[in-house]
Short mmCIF file of C-alpha atoms in Angstrom, two decimals:
data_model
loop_
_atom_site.label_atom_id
_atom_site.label_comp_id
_atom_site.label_asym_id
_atom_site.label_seq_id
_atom_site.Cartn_x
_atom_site.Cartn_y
_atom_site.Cartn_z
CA UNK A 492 3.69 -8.03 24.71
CA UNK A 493 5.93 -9.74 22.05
CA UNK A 494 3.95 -11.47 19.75
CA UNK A 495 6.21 -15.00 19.95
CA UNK A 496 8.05 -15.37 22.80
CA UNK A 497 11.16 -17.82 23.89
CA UNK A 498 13.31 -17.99 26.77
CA UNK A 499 16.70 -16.31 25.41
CA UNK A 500 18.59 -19.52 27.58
CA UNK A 501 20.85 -20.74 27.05
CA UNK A 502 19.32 -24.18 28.42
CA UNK A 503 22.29 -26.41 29.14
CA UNK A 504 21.54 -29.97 29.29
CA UNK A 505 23.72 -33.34 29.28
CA UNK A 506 24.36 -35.86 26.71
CA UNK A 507 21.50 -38.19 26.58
CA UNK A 508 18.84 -35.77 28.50
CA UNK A 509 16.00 -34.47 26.77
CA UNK A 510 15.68 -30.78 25.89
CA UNK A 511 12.50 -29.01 26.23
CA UNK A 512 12.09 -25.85 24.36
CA UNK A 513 9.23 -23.77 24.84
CA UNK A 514 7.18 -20.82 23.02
CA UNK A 515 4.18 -18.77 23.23
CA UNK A 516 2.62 -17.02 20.51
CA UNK A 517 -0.18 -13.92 21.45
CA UNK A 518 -1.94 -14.04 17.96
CA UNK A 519 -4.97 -16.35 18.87
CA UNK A 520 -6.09 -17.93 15.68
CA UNK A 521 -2.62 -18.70 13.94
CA UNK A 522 -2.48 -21.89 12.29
CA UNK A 523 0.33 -23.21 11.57
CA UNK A 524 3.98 -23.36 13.85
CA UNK A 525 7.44 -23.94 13.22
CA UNK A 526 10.72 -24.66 14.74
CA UNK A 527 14.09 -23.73 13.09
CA UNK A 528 17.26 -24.80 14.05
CA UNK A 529 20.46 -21.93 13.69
CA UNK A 530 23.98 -23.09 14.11
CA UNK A 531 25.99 -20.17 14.79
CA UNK A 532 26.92 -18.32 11.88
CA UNK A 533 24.53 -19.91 9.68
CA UNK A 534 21.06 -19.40 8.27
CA UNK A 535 17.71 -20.74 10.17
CA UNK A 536 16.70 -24.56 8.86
CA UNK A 537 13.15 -26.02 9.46
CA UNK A 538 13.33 -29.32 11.80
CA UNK A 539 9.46 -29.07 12.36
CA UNK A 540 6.03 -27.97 11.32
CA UNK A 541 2.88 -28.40 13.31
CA UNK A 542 -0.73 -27.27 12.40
CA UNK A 543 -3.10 -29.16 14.55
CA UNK A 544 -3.33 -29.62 18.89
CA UNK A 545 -1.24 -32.83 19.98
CA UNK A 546 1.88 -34.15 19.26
CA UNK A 547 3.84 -34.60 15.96
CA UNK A 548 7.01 -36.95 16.16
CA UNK A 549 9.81 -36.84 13.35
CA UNK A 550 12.70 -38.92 14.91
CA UNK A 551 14.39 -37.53 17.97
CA UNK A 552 12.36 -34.53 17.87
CA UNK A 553 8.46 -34.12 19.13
CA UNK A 554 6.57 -30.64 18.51
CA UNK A 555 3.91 -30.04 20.30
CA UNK A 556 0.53 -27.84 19.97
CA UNK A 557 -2.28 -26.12 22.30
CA UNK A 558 -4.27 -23.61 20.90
CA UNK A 559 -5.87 -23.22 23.93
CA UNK A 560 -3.45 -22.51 26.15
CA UNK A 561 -1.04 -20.67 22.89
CA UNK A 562 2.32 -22.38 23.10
CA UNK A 563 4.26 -24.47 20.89
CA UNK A 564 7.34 -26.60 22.20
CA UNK A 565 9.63 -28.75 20.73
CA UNK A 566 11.34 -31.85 22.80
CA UNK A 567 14.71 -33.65 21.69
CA UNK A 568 15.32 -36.64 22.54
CA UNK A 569 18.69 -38.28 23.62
CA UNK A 570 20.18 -34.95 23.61
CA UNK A 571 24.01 -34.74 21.30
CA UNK A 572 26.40 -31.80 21.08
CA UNK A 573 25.64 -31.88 17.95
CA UNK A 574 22.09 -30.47 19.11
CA UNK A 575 23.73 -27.60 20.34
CA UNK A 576 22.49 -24.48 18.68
CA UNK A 577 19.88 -21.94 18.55
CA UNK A 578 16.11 -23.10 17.96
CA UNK A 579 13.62 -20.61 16.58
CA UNK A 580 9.87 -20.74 16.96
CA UNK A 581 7.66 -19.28 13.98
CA UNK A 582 4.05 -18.49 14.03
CA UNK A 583 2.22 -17.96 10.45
CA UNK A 584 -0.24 -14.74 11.23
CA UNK A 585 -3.83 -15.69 11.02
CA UNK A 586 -4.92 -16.51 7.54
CA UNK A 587 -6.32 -12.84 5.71
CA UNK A 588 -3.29 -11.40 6.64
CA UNK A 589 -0.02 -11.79 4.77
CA UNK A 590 1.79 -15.13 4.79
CA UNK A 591 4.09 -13.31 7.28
CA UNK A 592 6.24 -15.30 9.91
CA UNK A 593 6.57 -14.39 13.16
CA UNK A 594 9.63 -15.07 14.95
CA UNK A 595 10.94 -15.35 18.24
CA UNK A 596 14.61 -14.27 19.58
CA UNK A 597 15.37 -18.10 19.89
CA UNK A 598 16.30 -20.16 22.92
CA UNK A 599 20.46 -21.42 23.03
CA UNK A 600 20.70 -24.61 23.43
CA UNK A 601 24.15 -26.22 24.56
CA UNK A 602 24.74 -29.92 24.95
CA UNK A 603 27.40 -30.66 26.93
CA UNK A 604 29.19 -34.13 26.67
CA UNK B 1133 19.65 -29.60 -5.98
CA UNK B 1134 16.84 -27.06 -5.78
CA UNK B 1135 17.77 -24.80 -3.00
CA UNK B 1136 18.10 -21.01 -2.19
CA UNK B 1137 21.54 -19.43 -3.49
CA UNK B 1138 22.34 -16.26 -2.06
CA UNK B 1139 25.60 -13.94 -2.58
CA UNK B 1140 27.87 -12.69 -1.50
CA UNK B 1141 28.53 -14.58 1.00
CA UNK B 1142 30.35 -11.41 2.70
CA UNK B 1143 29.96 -7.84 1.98
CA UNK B 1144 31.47 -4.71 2.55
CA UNK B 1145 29.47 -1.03 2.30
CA UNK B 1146 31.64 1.98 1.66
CA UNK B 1147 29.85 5.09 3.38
CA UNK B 1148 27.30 6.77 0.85
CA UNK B 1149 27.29 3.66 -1.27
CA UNK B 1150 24.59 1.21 -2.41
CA UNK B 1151 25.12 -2.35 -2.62
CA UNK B 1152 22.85 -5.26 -3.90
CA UNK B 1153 22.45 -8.48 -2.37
CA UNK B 1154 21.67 -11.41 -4.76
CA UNK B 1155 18.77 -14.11 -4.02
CA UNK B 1156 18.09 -16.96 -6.63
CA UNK B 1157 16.28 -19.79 -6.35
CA UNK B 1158 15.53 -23.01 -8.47
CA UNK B 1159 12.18 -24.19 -6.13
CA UNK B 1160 9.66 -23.30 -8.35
CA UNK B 1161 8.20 -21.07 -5.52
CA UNK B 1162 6.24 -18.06 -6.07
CA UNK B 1163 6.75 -16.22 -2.71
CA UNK B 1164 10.20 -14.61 -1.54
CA UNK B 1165 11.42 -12.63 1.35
CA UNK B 1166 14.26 -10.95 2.61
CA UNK B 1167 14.97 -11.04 6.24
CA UNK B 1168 17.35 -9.02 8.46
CA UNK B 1169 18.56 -10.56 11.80
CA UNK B 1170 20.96 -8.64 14.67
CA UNK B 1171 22.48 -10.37 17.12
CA UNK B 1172 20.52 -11.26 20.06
CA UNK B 1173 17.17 -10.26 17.93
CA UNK B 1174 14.76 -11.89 15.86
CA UNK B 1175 14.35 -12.23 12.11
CA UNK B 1176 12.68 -8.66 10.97
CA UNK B 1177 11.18 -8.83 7.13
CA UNK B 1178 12.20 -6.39 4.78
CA UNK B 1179 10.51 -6.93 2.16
CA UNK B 1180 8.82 -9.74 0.60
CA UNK B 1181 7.05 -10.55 -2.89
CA UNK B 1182 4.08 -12.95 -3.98
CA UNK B 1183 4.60 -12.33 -7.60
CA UNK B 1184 6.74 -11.74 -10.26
CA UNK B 1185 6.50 -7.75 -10.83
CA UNK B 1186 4.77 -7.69 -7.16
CA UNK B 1187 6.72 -7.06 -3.64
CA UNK B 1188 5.71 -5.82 -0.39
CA UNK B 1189 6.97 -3.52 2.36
CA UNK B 1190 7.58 -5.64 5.58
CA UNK B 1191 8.83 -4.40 9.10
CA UNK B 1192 11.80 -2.71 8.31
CA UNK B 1193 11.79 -1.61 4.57
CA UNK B 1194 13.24 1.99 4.74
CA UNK B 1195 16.75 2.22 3.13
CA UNK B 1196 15.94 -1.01 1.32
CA UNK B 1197 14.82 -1.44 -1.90
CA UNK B 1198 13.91 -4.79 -4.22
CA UNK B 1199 12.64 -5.85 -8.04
CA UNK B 1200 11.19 -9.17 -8.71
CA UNK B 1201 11.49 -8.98 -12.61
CA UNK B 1202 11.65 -12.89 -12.78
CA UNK B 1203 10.57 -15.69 -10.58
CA UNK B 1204 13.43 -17.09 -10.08
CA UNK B 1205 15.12 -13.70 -8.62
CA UNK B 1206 14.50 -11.47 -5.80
CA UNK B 1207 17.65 -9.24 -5.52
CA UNK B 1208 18.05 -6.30 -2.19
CA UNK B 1209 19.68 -3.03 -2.79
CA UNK B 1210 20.85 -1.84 0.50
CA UNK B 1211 20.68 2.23 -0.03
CA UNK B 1212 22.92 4.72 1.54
CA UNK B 1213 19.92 5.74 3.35
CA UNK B 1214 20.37 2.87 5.02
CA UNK B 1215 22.28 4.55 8.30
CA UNK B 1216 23.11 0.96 10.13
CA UNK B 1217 23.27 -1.69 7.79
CA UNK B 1218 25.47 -4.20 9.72
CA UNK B 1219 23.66 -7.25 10.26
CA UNK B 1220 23.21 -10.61 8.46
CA UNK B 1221 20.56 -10.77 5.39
CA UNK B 1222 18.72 -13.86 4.78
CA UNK B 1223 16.63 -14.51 1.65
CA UNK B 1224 13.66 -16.98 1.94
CA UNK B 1225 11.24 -18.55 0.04
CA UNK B 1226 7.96 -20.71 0.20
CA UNK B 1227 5.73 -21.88 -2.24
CA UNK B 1228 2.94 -19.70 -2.05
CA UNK B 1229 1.70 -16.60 0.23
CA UNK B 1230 -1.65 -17.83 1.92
CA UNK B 1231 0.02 -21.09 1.80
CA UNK B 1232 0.62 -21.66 5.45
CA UNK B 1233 3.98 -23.48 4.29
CA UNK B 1234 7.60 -23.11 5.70
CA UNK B 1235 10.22 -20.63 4.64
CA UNK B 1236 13.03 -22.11 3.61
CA UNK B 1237 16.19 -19.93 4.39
CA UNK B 1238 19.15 -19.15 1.88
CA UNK B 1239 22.85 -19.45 3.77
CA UNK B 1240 22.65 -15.42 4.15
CA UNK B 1241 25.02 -12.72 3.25
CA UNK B 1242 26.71 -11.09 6.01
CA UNK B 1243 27.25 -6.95 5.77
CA UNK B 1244 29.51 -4.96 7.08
CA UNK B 1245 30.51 -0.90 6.51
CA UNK B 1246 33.82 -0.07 5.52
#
């Protein structure tokens, strides 16, 4: 079992529509979660980080936690093209351990007019 | 602006030949990583150093090596014993190991072999 998963996509969505991006994580007491955006070509950039159970809003975009259940997603609202790229989810490895990053392959997401 | 300035921004391995990647950054941050991503796969850690004068194996570190002689610096030699080292090489940095704070990604250097 990978330990972060995604759905490889690509998740195709209109204009306007909200994108729901999902991830599950196998490492049961990680603590802290984060989403990345990658436009092709370019290097990862954090949109979101998330460290308790709910729901954390930062403008169009809404992470949210369970611990219980292990997955992490991350909603956009009022979809644009300009949305259109590859999201990463990262898991931080239970504290003890390293301050290592786990990544998943990403989930494309395209955004079409 | 404090940010994460890695180069080249392309470069190109002759066959037998070592080449260094450069990674500076102006954060203040004590912790650094180097990254390796393939297309269609994840980000795989190299390396990755808590310290000046400290650094740590990761995932992938064969063929690799790195120094951390200042703070600010955290340059990758990519050794000839590196047999496929074609892929796109991100630098990273937070604030602290232990931390529980975001990476925050250099624009990469992208290597090819002659």
């Amino acid at each position: 079992q990978k330990e972060v998963e995604q759905n490889s996509g690509p998740l195709s969505v209109p204009e306007g529509a909200i994108a729901s991006l999902n991830c599950t994580y196998s490492d049961r007491v990680s603590q802290s979660f984060f989403w990345y955006r990658q436009y092709s070509g370019k290097s990862p950039e954090l949109i979101m980080s998330i460290y308790s159970n709910g729901d954390k809003e930062d403008g169009r975009f809404t992470a949210q936690l369970n611990k219980a259940s292990q997955y992490v997603s991350l909603l956009i609202r009022d979809s644009q093209p300009s949305d259109s790229a590859t999201y990463l989810c990262a898991v931080n490895q239970s504290p003890g351990n390293t301050d290592k990053l786990i990544f998943g392959t990403g989930t494309r997401l395209q955004v079409f007019p | 602006d404090g940010g994460i300035t890695q180069s080249p921004k392309y470069l190109f391995r002759k066959e037998g030949q070592n080449v260094t990647l450069s990674c500076e950054q102006n954060l203040n941050h004590d912790a650094m990583y180097w990254y390796r991503q393939d297309p269609g796969q994840g980000l795989r850690l190299i390396y990755y150093s808590q310290i000046v004068n400290d650094f740590q194996k990761g995932d992938i570190a064969e063929g690799y090596s790195v120094s951390r002689e200042k703070k600010e610096s955290f340059p990758l030699t990519v050794t000839s014993a590196q047999k496929n080292p074609t892929a796109f090489y991100l630098c990273a940095s937070s604030i602290q190991v232990y931390s529980n704070q975001p990476q925050h990604f250099g624009d990469g250097t992208r290597l090819s072999i002659l």
